[in-house]
Coordinates of C-alpha atoms in Angstrom, one line a residue:
X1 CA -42.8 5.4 -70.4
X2 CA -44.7 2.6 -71.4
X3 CA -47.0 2.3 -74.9
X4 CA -49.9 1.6 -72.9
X5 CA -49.4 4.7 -70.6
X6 CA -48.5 6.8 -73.4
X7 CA -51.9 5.6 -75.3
X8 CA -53.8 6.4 -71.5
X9 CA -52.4 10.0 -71.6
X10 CA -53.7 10.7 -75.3
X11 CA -57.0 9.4 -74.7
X12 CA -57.5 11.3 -71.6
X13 CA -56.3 14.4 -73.4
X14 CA -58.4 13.8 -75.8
X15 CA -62.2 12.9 -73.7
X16 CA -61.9 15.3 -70.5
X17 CA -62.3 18.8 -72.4
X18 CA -65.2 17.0 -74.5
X19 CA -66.6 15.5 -71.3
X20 CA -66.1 19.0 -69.2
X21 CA -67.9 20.5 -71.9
X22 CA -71.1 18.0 -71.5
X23 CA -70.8 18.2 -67.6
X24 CA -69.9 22.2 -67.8
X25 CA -67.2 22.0 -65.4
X26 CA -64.1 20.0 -64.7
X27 CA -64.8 20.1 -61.1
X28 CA -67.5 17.6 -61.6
X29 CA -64.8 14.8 -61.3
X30 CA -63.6 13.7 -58.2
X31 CA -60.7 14.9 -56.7
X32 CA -59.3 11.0 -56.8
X33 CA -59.8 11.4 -60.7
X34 CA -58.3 15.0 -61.4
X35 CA -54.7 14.5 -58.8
X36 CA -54.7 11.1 -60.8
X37 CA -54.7 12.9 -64.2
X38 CA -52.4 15.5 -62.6
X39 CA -50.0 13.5 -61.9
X40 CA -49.8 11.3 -65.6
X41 CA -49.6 14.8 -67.2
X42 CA -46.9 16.0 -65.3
X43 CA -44.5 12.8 -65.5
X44 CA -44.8 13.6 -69.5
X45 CA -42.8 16.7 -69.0
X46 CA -39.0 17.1 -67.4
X47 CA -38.9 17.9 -64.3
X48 CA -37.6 20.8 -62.9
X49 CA -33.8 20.9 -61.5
X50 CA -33.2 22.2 -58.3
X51 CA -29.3 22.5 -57.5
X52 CA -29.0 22.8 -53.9
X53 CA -31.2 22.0 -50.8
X54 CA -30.8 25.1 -48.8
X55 CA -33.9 27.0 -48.2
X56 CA -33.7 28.9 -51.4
X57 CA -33.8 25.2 -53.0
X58 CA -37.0 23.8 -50.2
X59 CA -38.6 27.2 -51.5
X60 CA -38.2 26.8 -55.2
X61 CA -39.2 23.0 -55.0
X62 CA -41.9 23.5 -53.3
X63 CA -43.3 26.1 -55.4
X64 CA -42.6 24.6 -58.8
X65 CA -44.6 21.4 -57.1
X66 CA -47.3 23.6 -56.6
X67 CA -47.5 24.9 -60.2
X68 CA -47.6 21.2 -61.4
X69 CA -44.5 20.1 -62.2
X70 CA -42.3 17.4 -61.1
X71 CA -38.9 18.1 -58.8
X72 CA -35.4 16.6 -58.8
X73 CA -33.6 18.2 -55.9
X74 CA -29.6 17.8 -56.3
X75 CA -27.6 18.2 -53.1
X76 CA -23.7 17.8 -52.9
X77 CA -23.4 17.3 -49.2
X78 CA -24.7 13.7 -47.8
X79 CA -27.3 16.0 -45.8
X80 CA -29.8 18.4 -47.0
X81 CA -30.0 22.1 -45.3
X82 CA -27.0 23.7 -46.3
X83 CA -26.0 26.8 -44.0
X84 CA -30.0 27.7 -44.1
X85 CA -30.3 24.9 -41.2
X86 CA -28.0 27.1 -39.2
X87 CA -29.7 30.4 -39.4
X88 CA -30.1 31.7 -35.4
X89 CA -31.8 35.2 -35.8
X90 CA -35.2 34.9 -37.7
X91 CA -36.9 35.8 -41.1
X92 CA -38.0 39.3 -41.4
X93 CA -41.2 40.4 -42.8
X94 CA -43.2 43.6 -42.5
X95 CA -46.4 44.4 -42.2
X96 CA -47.0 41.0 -40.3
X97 CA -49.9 39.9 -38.0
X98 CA -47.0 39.8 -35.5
X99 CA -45.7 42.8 -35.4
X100 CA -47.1 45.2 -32.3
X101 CA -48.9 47.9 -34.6
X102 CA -49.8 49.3 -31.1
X103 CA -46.1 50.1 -30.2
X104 CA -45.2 50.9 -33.4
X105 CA -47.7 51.6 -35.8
X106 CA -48.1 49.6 -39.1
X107 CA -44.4 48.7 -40.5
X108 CA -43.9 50.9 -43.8
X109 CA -40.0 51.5 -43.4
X110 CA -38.3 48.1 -44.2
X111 CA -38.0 49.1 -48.2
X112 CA -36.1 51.9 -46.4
X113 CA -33.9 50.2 -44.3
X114 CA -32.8 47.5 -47.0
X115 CA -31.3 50.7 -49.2
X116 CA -29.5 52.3 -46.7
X117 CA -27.7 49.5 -46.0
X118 CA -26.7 48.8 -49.4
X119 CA -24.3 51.3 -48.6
X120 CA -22.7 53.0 -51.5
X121 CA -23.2 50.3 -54.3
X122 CA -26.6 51.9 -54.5
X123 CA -26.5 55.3 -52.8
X124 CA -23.0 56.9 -54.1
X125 CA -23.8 59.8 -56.0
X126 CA -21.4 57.9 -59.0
X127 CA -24.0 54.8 -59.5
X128 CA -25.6 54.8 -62.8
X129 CA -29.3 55.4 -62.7
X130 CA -30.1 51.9 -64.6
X131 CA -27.9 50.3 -62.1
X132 CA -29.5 52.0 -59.3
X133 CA -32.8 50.8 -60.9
X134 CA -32.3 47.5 -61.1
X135 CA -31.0 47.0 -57.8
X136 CA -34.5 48.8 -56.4
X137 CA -36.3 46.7 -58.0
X138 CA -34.6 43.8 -56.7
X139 CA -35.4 45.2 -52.8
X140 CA -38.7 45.9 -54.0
X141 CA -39.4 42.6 -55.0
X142 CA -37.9 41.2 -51.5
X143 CA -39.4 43.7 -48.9
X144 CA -42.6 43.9 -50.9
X145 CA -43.3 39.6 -50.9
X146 CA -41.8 39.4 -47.4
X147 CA -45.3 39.7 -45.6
X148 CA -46.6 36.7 -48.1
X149 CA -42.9 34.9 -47.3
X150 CA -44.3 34.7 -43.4
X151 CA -47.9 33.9 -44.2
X152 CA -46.9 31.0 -46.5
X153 CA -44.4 29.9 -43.9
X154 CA -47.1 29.8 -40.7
X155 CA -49.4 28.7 -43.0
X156 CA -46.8 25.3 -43.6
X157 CA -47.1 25.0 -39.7
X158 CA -43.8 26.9 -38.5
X159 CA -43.9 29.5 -35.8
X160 CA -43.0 32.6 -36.5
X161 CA -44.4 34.6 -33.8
X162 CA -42.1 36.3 -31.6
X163 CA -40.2 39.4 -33.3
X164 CA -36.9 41.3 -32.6
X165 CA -35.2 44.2 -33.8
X166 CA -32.0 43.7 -35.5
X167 CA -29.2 46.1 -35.7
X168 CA -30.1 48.2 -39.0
X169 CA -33.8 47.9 -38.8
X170 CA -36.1 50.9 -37.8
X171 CA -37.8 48.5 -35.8
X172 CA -38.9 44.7 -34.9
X173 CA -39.8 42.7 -37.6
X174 CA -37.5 39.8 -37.6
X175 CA -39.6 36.8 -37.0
X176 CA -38.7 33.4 -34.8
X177 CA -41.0 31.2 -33.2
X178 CA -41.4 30.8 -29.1
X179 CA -39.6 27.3 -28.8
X180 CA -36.4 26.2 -28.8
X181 CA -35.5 25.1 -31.9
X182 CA -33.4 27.8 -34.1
X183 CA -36.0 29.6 -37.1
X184 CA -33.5 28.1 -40.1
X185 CA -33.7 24.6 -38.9
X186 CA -37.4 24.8 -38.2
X187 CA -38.0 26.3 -41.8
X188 CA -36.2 23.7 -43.1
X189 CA -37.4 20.8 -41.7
X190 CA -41.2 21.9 -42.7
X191 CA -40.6 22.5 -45.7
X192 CA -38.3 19.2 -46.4
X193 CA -41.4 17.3 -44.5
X194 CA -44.2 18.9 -46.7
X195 CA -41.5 18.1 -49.9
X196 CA -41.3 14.8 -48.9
X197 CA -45.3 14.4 -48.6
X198 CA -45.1 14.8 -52.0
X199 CA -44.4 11.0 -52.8
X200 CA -41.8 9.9 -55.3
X201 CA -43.0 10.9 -58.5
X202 CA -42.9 14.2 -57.6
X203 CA -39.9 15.1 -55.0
X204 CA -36.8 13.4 -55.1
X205 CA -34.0 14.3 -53.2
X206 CA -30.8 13.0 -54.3
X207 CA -27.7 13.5 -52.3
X208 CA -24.2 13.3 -51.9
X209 CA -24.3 14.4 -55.6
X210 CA -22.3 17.4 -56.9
X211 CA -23.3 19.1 -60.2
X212 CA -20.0 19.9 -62.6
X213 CA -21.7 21.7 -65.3
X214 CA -24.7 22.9 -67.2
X215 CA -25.7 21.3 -70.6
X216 CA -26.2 24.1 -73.0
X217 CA -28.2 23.5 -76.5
X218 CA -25.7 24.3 -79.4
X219 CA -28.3 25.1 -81.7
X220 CA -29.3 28.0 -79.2
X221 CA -29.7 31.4 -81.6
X222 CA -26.3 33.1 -81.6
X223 CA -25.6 35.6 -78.9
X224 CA -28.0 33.4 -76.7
X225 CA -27.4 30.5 -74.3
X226 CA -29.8 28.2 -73.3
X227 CA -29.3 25.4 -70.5
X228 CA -31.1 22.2 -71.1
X229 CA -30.1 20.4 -67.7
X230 CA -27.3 19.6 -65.6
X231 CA -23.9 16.9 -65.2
X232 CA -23.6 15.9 -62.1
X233 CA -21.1 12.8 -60.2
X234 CA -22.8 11.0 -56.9
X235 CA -19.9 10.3 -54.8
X236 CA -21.0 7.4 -53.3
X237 CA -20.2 5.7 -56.4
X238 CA -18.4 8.2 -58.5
X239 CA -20.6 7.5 -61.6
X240 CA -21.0 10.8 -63.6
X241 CA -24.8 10.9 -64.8
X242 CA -26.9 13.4 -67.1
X243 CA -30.5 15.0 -66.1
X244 CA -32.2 16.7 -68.3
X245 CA -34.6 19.8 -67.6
X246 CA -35.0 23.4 -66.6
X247 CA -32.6 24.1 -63.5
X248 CA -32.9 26.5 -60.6
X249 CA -29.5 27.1 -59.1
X250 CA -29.9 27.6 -55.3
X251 CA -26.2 26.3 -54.4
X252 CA -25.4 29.3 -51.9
X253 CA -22.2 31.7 -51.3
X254 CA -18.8 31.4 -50.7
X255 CA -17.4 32.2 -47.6
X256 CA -16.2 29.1 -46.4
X257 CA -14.0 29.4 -49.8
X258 CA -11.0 30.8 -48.2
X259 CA -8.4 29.3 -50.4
X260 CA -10.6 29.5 -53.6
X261 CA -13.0 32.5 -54.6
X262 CA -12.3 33.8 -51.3
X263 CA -8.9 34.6 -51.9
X264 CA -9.6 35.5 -55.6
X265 CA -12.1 38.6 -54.6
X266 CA -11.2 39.7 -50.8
X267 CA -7.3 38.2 -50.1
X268 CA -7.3 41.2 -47.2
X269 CA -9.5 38.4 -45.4
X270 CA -7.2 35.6 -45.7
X271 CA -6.8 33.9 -41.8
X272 CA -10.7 35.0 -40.5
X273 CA -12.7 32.4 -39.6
X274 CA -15.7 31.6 -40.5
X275 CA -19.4 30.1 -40.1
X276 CA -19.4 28.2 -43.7
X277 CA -18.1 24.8 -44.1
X278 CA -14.9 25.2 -46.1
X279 CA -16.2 23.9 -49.6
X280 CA -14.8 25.9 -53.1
X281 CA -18.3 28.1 -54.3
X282 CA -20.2 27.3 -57.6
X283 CA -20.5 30.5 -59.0
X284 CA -17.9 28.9 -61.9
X285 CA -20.5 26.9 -63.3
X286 CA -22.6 29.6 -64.1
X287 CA -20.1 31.9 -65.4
X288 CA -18.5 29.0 -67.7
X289 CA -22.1 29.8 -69.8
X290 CA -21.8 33.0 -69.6
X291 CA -23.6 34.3 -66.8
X292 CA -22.1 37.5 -65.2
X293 CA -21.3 37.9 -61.8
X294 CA -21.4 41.0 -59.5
X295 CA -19.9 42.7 -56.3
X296 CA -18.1 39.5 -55.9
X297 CA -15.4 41.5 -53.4
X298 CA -18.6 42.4 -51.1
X299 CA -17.9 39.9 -48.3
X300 CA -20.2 40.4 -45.1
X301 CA -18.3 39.9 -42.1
X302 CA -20.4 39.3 -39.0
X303 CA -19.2 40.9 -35.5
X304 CA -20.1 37.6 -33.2
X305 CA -18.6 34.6 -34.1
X306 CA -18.3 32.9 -30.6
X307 CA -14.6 31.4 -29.7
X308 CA -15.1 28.0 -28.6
X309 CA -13.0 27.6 -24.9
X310 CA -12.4 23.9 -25.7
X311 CA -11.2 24.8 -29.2
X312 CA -10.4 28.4 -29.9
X313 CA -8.5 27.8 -33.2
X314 CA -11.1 26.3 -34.9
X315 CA -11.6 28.3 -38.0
X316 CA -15.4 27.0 -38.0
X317 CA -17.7 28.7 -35.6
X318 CA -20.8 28.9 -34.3
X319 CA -22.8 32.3 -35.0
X320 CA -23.6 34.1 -31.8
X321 CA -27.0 35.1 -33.2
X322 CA -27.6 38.7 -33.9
X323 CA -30.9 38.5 -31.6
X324 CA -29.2 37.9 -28.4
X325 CA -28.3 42.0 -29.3
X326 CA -31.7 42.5 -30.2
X327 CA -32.8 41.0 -27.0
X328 CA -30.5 43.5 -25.2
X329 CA -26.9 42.0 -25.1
X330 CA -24.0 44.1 -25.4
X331 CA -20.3 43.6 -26.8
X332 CA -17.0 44.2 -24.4
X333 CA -13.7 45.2 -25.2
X334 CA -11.4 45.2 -22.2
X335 CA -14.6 45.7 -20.3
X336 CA -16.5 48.2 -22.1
X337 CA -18.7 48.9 -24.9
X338 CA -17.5 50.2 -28.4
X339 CA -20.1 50.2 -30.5
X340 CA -24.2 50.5 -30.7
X341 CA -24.6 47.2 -31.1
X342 CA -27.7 47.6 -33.3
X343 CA -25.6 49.0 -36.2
X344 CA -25.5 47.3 -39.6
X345 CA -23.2 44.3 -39.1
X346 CA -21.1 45.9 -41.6
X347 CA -20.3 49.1 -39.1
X348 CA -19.9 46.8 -35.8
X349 CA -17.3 44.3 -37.8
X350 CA -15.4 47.6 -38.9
X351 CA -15.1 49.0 -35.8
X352 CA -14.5 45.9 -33.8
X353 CA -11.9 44.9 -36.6
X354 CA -9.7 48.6 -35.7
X355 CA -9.5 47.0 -32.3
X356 CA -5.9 45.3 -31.6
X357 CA -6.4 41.5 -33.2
X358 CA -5.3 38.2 -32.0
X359 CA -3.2 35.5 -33.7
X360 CA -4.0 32.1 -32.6
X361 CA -2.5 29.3 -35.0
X362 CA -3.0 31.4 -38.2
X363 CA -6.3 32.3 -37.4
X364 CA -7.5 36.4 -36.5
X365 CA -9.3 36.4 -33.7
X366 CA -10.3 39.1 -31.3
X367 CA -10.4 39.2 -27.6
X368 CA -14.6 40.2 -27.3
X369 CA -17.0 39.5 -24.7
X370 CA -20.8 39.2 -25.4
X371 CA -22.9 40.0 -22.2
X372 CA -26.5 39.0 -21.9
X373 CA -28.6 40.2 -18.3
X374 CA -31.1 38.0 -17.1
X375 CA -33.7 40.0 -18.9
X376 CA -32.0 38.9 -22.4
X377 CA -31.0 35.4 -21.6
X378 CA -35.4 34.7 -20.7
X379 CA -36.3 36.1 -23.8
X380 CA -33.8 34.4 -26.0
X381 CA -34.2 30.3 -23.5
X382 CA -34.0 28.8 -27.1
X383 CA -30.8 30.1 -28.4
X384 CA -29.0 30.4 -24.7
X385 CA -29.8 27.1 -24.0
X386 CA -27.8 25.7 -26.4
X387 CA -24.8 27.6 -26.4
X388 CA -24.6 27.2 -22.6
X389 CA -24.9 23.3 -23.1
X390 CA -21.9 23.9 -26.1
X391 CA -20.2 25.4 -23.5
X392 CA -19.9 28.5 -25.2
X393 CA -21.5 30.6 -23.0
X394 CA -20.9 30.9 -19.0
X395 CA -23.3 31.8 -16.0
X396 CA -21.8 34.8 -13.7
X397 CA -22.1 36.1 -11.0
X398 CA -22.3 40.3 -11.2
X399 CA -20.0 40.2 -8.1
X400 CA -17.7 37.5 -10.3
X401 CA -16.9 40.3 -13.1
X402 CA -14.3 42.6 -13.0
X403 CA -14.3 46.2 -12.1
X404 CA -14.9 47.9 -15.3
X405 CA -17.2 45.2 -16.4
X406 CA -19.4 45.9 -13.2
X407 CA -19.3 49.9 -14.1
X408 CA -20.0 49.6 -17.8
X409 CA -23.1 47.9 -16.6
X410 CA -24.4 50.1 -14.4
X411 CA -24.2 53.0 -16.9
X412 CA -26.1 51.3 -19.4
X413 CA -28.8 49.8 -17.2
X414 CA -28.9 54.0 -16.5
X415 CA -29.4 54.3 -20.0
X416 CA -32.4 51.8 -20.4
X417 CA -33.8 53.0 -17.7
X418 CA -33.5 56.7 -19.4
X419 CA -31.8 58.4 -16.8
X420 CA -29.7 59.5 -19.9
X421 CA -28.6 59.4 -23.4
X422 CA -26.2 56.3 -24.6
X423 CA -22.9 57.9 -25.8
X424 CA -23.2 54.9 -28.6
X425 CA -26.2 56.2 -30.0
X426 CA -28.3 53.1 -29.5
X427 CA -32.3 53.4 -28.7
X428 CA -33.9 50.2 -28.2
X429 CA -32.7 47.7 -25.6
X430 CA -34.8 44.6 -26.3
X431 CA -35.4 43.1 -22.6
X432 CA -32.4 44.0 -20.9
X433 CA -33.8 44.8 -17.2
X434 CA -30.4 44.5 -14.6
X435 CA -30.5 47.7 -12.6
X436 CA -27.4 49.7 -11.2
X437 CA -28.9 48.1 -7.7
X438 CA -28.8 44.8 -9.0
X439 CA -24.9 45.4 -9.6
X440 CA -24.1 46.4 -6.4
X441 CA -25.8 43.9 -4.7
X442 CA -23.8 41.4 -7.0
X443 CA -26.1 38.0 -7.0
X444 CA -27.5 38.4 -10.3
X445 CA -26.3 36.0 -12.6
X446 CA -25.0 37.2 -16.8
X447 CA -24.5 34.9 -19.5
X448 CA -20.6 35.7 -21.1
X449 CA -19.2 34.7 -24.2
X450 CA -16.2 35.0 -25.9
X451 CA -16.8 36.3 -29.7
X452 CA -14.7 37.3 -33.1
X453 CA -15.3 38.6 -36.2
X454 CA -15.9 36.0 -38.6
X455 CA -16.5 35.4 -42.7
X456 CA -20.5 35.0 -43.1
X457 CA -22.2 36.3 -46.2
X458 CA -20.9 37.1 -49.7
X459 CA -23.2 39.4 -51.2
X460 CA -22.0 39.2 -54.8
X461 CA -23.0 36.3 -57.4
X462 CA -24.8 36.0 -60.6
X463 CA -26.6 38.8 -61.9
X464 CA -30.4 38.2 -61.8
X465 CA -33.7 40.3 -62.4
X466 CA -36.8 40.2 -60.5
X467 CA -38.4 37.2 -62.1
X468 CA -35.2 35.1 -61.4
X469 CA -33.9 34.6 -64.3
X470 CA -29.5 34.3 -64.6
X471 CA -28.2 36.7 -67.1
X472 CA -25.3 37.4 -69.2
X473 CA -26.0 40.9 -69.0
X474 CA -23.9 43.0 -66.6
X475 CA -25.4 45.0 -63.9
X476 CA -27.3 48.1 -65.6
X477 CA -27.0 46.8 -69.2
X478 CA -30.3 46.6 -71.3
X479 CA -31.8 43.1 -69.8
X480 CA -33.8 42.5 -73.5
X481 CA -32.5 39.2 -74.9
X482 CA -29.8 38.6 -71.9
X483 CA -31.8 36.0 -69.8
X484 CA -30.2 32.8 -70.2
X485 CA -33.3 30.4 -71.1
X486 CA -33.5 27.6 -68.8
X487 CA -32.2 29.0 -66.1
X488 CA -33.0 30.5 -62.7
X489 CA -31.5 31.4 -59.4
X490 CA -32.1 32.1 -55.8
X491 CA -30.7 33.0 -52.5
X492 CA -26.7 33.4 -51.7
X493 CA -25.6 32.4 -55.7
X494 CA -27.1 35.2 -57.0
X495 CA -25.9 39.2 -56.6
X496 CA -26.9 42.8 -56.7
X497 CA -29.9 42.2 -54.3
X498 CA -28.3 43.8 -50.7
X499 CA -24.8 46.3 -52.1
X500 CA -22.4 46.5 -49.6
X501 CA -24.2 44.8 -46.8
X502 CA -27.2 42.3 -45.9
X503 CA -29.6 42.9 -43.0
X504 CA -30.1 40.4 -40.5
X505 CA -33.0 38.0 -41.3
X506 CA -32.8 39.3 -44.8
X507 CA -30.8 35.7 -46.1
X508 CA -33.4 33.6 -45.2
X509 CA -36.1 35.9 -46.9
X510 CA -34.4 36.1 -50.1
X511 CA -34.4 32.5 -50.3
X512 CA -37.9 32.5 -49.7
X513 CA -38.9 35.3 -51.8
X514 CA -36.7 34.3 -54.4
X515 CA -36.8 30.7 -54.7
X516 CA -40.6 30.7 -54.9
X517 CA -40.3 33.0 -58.2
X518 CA -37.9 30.6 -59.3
X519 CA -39.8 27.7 -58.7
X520 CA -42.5 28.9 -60.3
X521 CA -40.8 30.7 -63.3
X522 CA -39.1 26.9 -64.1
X523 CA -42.2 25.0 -63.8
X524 CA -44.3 27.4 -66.6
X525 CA -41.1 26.7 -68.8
X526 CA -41.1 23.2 -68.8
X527 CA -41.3 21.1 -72.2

């Protein structure tokens, strides 16, 4: 920073309370003046570190932007997005201006929903009382904000205004918007647009970048750690460089770790594959300063993963989004239907999983069908679209489908219809409108995909509390004096939020939710 700028900064600090007092209020000045001042007071400070550019990442930058400060957004892979940009099933919120209050009346059970599927991590009689604490508080936080997540998100520009129910939910509150582009990549690339509005001296994005560790403040008070910024090495030129500031670590999970942390904490998973891009997790960073990590062996595997025809030994795959189910689509084994497909993920993976599995060139695979009627494949164009076009779903004919395809249909469009219980247990059928006539008379056309169970989520990391904040504490230990000062985290790198399993459209909230505290947290914090 230049003398003279330096001597500009003073001397403003110095005359605008004096002249606010004479005028009686700061809004006197024009805007032009006060986003001028703005800005030279915030380049004086560091600027907040954002590692990873994920949604949890968009959402923390953006918000520490918001509270004034300055971003530096650190992204290993040469594109920002991270698996966010992938997510097919929506954001779920509740109560929304969305959600049909006249079906269902106003949404109170999400809080609800999220506990019970934590499974036992929460709900086992055995779980400590300041564990089971802390992780409430954590849901709270989420389910409580997730209304305000949607709001700020339409209020950004994205649409959010169609809603499905999800397996594990009560009822619809998982938001996407009416057009065809996927709900992750359309959060994404609003947010990276209104980032990059931002100009230069307050967003950078800096890519193809990989931080290597946290730089810690050896004069910290003992028993305490305090981060002070980040190493990183850009692999475009290999140089190893030093940034300096308060960091918000937003570098996501590790499932597509399968030889690394993977291995360490679930090895019974070894040969599933997977929708993350193999690449070893950072969660090492954060322990090598001593943050704590927890329900690291928690692993959510998702039940439709679909098998690409052109390439079925691919270990990467494309998620067959858990909406098409919502919208009505149902799961075949052999030509029938095992399972309520609106289950928790968690309960359909297990009992798909029992069935007999598939070894094709190391990989387990199993031999499922995902059906989708007419009525399901209109009210989910956007996603069909594109997975016909990958070739990974197929048009056919009713009269095309085998035998006990063609009967397992008719007794659930009975079911729909109400002419009688399922067997399965399940209650809501999204859209699904083929009749038993309609599969006699054959012509109507299904959409069929081959799917697996694939490696998805990892629901442990770094232990966190409701403002954020890493910690060296373990899960249920007194909090007081454990936050590790500088630090903060969001979305997939962080643990103890969803126990045993995570709803559907719960990731991309928590990044939301989350990163926004964190954002915000980091930017009051800066010196």
């Amino acid at each position: 920073m230049t003398r003279h700028r330096i001597l500009s900064i003073l001397l403003l600090t110095i005359l605008i309370p004096i002249t606010a007092v004479l005028f009686h209020n700061y809004s006197a000045f024009s805007p032009v003046f006060r986003a001028r001042f703005s800005q030279m007071a915030t380049t004086n400070k560091s600027p907040v570190i954002v590692v990873g550019a994920g949604l949890a990442g968009l959402s923390a930058s953006y918000s520490a932007i918001q509270s004034g400060a300055s971003v530096r957004l650190l992204e290993r892979a040469p594109k920002p997005g991270g698996n966010s940009i992938k997510a097919s099933s929506g954001i779920n919120g509740a109560p929304t201006r969305f959600q049909n209050v006249e079906k269902y009346g106003v949404d109170t059970s999400f809080w609800d929903d999220t506990t019970r599927s934590a499974g036992v991590r929460l709900n086992s009689a055995s779980v400590s009382p300041t564990v089971k604490r802390w992780r409430e508080e954590l849901i709270t936080v989420l389910t409580n904000r997730s209304a305000s997540a949607i709001d700020f998100l339409t209020d950004l520009g994205v649409d959010l205004s169609l809603v499905a129910q999800l397996g594990g939910h009560s009822l619809p509150r998982t938001h996407r918007g009416a057009g065809k582009t996927p709900p992750g990549a359309s959060i994404v690339t609003t947010l990276l647009t209104k980032l990059k509005e931002q100009g230069p001296d307050r967003f950078q994005l800096v890519t193809d970048s990989e931080v290597t560790r946290l730089l810690t403040d050896s004069n910290a008070p003992k028993g305490t750690v305090k981060v002070t910024g980040v190493e990183y090495k850009n692999r475009q030129d290999g140089s190893t460089r030093l940034l300096h500031g308060p960091v918000v670590f937003t570098t996501g999970g590790f499932a597509g770790d399968t030889h690394g942390l993977l291995a360490k904490y679930r090895p019974d998973l070894d040969g599933l594959p997977s929708t993350n891009d193999p690449r070893p997790g950072a969660h090492t960073i954060l322990s090598d300063v001593g943050a704590k990590l927890v329900d690291m062996d928690a692993v959510q595997i998702h039940p439709t993963g679909f098998v690409d025809p052109a390439n079925p030994a691919s270990p990467l795959k494309f998620l067959a989004a858990e909406m098409l189910r919502g919208e009505g689509g149902i799961i075949l084994h052999n030509g029938k239907r095992v399972i309520n497909e609106l289950q928790t993920r968690e309960k359909i993976s297990n009992a798909l999983m029992a069935l007999p599995a598939k070894n094709e060139d190391s990989l387990r695979q199993w031999d499922l069908q995902l059906l989708l009627d007419p009525g399901a494949t209109e009210a989910a164009a956007g996603h069909v679209g594109f997975y016909l076009w990958k070739g990974l779903l197929q048009k056919k004919k009713i009269a095309e489908l085998d035998e006990t395809t063609r009967q397992t249909l008719k007794e659930y469009a009975a079911v729909v219809r109400g002419e009688k219980e399922d067997e399965l247990g399940r209650k809501a059928f999204g859209h699904w409108r083929l009749t038993e006539e309609d599969v006699d008379e054959g012509e109507e056309e299904v959409c069929v995909g081959r799917v697996t169970p694939i490696t998805h989520f990892t629901m442990g990391g770094a232990v966190f509390n409701t403002k954020a904040q890493i910690l060296t504490a373990e899960l249920g230990e007194e909090q007081e004096g454990k936050e590790i000062e500088g630090l903060w985290g969001a979305g997939e790198i962080t643990g103890g939020l969803h126990g045993d399993n995570r709803l559907g459209g719960s990731s991309l909230l928590e990044c939301v939710v989350f990163g926004r505290v964190a954002g915000e947290e980091a930017a009051k914090y800066r010196v």
